[in-house]
Every structure is written in structure tokens, then in C-alpha cells.
PDB file of C-alpha atoms in Angstrom:
ATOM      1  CA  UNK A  90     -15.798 -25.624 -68.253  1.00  0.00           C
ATOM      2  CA  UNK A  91     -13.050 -27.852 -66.138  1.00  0.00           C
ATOM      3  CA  UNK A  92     -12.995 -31.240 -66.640  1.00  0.00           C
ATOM      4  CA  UNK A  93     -13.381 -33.701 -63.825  1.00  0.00           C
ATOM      5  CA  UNK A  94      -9.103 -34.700 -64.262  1.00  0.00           C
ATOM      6  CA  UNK A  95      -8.830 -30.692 -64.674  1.00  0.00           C
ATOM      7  CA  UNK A  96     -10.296 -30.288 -61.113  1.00  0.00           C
ATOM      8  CA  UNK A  97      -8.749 -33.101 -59.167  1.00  0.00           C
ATOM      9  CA  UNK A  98      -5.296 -31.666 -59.987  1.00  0.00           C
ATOM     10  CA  UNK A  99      -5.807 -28.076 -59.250  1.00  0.00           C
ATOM     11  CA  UNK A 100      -7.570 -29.017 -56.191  1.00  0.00           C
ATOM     12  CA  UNK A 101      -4.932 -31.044 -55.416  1.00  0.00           C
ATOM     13  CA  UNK A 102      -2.400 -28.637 -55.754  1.00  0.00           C
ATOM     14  CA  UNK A 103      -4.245 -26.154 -53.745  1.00  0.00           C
ATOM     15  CA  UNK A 104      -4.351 -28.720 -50.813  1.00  0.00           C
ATOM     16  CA  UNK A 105      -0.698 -29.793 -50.943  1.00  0.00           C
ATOM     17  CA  UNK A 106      -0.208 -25.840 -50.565  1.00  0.00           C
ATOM     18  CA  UNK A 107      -2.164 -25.461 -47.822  1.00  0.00           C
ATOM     19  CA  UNK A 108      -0.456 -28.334 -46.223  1.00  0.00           C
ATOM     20  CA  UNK A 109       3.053 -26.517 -47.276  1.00  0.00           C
ATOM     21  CA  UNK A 110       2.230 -23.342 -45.332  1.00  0.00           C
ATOM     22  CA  UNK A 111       0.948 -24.824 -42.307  1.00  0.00           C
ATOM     23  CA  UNK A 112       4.005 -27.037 -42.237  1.00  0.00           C
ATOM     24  CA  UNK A 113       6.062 -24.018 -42.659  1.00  0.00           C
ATOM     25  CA  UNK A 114       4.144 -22.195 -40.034  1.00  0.00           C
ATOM     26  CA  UNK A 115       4.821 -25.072 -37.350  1.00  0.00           C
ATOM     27  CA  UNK A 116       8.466 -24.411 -37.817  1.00  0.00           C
ATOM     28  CA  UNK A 117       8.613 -20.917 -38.226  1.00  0.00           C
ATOM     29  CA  UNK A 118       7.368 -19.922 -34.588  1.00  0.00           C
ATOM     30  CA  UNK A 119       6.280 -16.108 -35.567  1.00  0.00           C
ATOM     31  CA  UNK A 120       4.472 -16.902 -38.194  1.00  0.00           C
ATOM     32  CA  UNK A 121       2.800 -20.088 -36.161  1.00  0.00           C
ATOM     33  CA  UNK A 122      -1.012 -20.569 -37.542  1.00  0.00           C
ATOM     34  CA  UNK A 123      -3.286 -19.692 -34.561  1.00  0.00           C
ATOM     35  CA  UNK A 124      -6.167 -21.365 -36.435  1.00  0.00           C
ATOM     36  CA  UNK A 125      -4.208 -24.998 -36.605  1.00  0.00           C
ATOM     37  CA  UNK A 126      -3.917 -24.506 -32.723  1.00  0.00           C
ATOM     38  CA  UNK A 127      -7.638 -24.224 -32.663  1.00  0.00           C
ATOM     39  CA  UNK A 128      -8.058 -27.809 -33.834  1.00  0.00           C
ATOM     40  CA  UNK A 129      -4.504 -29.501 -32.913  1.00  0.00           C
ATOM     41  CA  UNK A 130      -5.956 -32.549 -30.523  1.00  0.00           C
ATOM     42  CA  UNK A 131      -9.550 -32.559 -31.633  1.00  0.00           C
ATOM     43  CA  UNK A 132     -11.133 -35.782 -32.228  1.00  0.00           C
ATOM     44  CA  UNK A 133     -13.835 -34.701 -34.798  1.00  0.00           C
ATOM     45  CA  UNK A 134     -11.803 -32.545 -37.097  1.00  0.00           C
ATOM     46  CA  UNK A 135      -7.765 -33.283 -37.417  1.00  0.00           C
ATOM     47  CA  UNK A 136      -5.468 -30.960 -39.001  1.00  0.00           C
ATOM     48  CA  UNK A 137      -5.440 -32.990 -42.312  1.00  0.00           C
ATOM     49  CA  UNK A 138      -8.953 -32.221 -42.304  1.00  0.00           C
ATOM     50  CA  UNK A 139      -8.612 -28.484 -42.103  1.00  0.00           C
ATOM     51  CA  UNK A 140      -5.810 -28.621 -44.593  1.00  0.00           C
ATOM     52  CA  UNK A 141      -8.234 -30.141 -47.322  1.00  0.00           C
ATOM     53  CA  UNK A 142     -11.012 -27.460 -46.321  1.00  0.00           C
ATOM     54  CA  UNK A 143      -8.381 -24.857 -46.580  1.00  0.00           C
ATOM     55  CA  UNK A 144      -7.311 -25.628 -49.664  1.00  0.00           C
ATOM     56  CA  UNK A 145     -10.827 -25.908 -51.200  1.00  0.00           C
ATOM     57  CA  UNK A 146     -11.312 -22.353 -49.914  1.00  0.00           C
ATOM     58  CA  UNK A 147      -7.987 -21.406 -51.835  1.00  0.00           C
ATOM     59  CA  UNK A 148      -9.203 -23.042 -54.749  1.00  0.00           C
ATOM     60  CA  UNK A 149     -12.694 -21.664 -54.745  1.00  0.00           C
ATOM     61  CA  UNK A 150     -11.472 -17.982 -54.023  1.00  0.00           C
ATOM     62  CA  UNK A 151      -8.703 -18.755 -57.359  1.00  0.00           C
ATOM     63  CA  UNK A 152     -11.596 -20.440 -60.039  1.00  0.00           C
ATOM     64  CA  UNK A 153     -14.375 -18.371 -58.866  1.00  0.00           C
ATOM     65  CA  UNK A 154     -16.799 -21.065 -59.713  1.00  0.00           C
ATOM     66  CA  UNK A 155     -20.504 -21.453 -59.014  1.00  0.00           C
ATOM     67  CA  UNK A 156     -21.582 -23.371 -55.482  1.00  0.00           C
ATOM     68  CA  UNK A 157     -23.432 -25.706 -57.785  1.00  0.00           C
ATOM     69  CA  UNK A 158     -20.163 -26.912 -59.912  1.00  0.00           C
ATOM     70  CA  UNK A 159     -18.132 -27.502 -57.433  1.00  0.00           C
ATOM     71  CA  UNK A 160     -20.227 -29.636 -55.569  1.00  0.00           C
ATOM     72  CA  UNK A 161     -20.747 -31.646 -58.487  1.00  0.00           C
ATOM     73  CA  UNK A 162     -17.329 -32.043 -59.534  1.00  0.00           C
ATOM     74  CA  UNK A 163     -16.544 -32.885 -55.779  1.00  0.00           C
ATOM     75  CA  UNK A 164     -19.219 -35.671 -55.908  1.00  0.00           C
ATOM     76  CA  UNK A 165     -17.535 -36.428 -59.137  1.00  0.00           C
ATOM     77  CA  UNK A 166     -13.726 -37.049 -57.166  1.00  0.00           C
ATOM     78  CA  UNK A 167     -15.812 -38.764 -54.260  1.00  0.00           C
ATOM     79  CA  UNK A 168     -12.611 -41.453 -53.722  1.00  0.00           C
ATOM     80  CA  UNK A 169     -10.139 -39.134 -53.899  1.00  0.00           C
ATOM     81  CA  UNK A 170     -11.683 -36.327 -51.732  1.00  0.00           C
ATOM     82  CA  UNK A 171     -14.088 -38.391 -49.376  1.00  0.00           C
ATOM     83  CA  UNK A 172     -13.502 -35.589 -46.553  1.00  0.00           C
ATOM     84  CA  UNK A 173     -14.733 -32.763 -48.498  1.00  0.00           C
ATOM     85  CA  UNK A 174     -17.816 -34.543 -49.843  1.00  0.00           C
ATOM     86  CA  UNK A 175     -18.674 -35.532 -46.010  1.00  0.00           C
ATOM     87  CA  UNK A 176     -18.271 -31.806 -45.793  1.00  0.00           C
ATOM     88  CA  UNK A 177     -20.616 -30.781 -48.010  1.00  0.00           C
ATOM     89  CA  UNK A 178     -22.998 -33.812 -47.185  1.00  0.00           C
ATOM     90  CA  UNK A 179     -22.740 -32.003 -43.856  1.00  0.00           C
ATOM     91  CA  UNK A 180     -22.824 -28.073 -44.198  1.00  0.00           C
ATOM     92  CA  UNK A 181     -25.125 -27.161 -46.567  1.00  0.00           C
ATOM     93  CA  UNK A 182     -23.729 -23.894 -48.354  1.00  0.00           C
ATOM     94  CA  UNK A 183     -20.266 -24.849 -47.673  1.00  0.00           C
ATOM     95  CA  UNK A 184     -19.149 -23.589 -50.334  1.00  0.00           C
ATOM     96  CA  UNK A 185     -20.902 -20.577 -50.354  1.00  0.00           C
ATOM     97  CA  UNK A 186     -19.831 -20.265 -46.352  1.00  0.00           C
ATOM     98  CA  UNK A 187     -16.671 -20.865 -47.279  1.00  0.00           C
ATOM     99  CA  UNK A 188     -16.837 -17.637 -50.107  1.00  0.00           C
ATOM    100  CA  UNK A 189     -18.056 -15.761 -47.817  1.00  0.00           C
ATOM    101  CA  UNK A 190     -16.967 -16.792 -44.090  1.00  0.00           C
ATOM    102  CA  UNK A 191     -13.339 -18.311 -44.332  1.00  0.00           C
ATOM    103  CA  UNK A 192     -11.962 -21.907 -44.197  1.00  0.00           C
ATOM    104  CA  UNK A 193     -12.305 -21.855 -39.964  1.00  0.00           C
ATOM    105  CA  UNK A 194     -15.650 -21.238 -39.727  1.00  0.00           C
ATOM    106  CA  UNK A 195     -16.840 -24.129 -42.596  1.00  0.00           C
ATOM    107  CA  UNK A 196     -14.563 -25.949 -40.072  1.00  0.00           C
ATOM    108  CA  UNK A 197     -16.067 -25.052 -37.189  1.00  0.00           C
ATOM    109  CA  UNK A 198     -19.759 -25.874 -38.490  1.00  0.00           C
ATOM    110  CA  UNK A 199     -18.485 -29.180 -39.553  1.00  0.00           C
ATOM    111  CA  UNK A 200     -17.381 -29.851 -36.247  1.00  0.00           C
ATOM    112  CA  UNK A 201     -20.416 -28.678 -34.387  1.00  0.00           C
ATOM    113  CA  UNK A 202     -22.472 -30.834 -36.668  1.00  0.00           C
ATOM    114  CA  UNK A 203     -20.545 -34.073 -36.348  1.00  0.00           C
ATOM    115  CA  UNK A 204     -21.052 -33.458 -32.186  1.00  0.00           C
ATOM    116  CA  UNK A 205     -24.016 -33.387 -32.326  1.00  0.00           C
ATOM    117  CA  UNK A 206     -24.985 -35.843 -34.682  1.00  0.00           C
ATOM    118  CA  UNK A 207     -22.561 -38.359 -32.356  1.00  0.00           C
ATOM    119  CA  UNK A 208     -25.108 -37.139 -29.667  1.00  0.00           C
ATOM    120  CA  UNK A 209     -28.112 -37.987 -31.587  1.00  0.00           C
ATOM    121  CA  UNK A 210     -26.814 -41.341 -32.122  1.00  0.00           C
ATOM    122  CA  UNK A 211     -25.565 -42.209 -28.492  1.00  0.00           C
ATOM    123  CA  UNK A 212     -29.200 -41.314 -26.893  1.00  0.00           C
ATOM    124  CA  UNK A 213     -30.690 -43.464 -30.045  1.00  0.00           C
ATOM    125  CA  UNK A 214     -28.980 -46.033 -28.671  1.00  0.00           C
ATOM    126  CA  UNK A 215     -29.924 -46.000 -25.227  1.00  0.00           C
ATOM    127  CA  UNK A 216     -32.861 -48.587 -25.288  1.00  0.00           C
ATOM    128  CA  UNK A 217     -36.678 -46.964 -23.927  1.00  0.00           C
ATOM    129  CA  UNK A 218     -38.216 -48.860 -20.875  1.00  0.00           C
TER     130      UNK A 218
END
């Protein structure tokens, strides 16, 4: 079993190449990411956001862990990964969805969520008469 150190590096790693590619994509125009354009500008989920999501897809596609342990060693790194735990806090199965369904749409859920949980709390706000 991976240790808690064990994990924070690799996962590192995977994110810094995640963030590699997509800064190699921006300069190389024909190989330009058309998922980054998705989010470039959005106020609920920035790029740096979808970099750490894609590289926990890389690094759960590489380990081929269980759902279960990499949620806990992510609740484990909590400080040095506080996106991704807000991620999971927020999609249930994101792991799993992210196994199965690709980095995009884990983001996309995530960003559906937080709308509509921003929603929730502006009419919450709005004092009854």
C-alpha cells in the first residue's frame, strides 16, 4: 500500500505533467487543447483547477487504485490538494467518474454543482416577507 508522502509526490508529479502539456499545447497551435478552451474565462472552474483534476485522472488511470483509497489519501493531503478534496466533497464518485468518464466531464459536474449551489445560497439570502 502507498504511503501518504508516497502519494503526494506521485500525484504531484502527475499534476505538474498535466500542467506541462497544456502549457505546451498553448504554444504549439495544432496541437492547442480544445478542452482548456472550454473553461479559459470561467469563474467557477480556472484552468489550474482542471490541471489538478487532470492530473488526478492521470494518476488514477497509472496506480489503478480503489475509489475508496484515494479518497482517503486525498483527505489525508487536504493542505496540499484543497481543490481536489472540494472535488470530491462535491461529486460523489469522482473518482469513479473520472475512471470511467474522463477528466472534462468530473469538471464539468463540478462546475454545474458549484452554480447551483451559488444559486441556492443567493435566493437563501433574499429575506421572506
Amino acid at each position: 500500500m502507498m504511503t501518504k508522502d508516497e502519494f503526494k509526490i506521485r500525484l504531484s508529479a502527475e499534476i505538474e505533467i498535466a500542467n506541462t502539456n497544456l502549457t505546451h499545447s498553448k504554444l504549439n497551435r495544432k496541437y492547442y487543447s480544445g478542452q482548456a478552451c472550454r473553461i479559459a474565462g470561467d469563474d467557477v472552474l480556472s484552468v489550474k483547477n482542471y490541471v489538478n483534476i487532470v492530473g488526478l485522472h492521470k494518476f488514477v488511470v497509472r496506480e489503478n487504485a480503489e475509489d475508496g483509497e484515494v479518497e482517503l489519501w486525498l483527505r489525508c493531503n487536504d493542505k496540499e490538494f484543497p481543490f481536489l478534496n472540494d472535488l470530491i466533497n462535491t461529486v460523489p464518485d469522482a473518482v469513479e467518474e473520472l475512471r470511467d468518464h474522463g477528466p472534462m466531464s468530473v469538471a464539468m459536474m463540478y462546475r454545474k454543482r458549484k452554480v447551483h449551489e451559488a444559486k441556492i445560497d443567493k435566493a437563501l439570502e433574499v429575506p421572506l416577507k
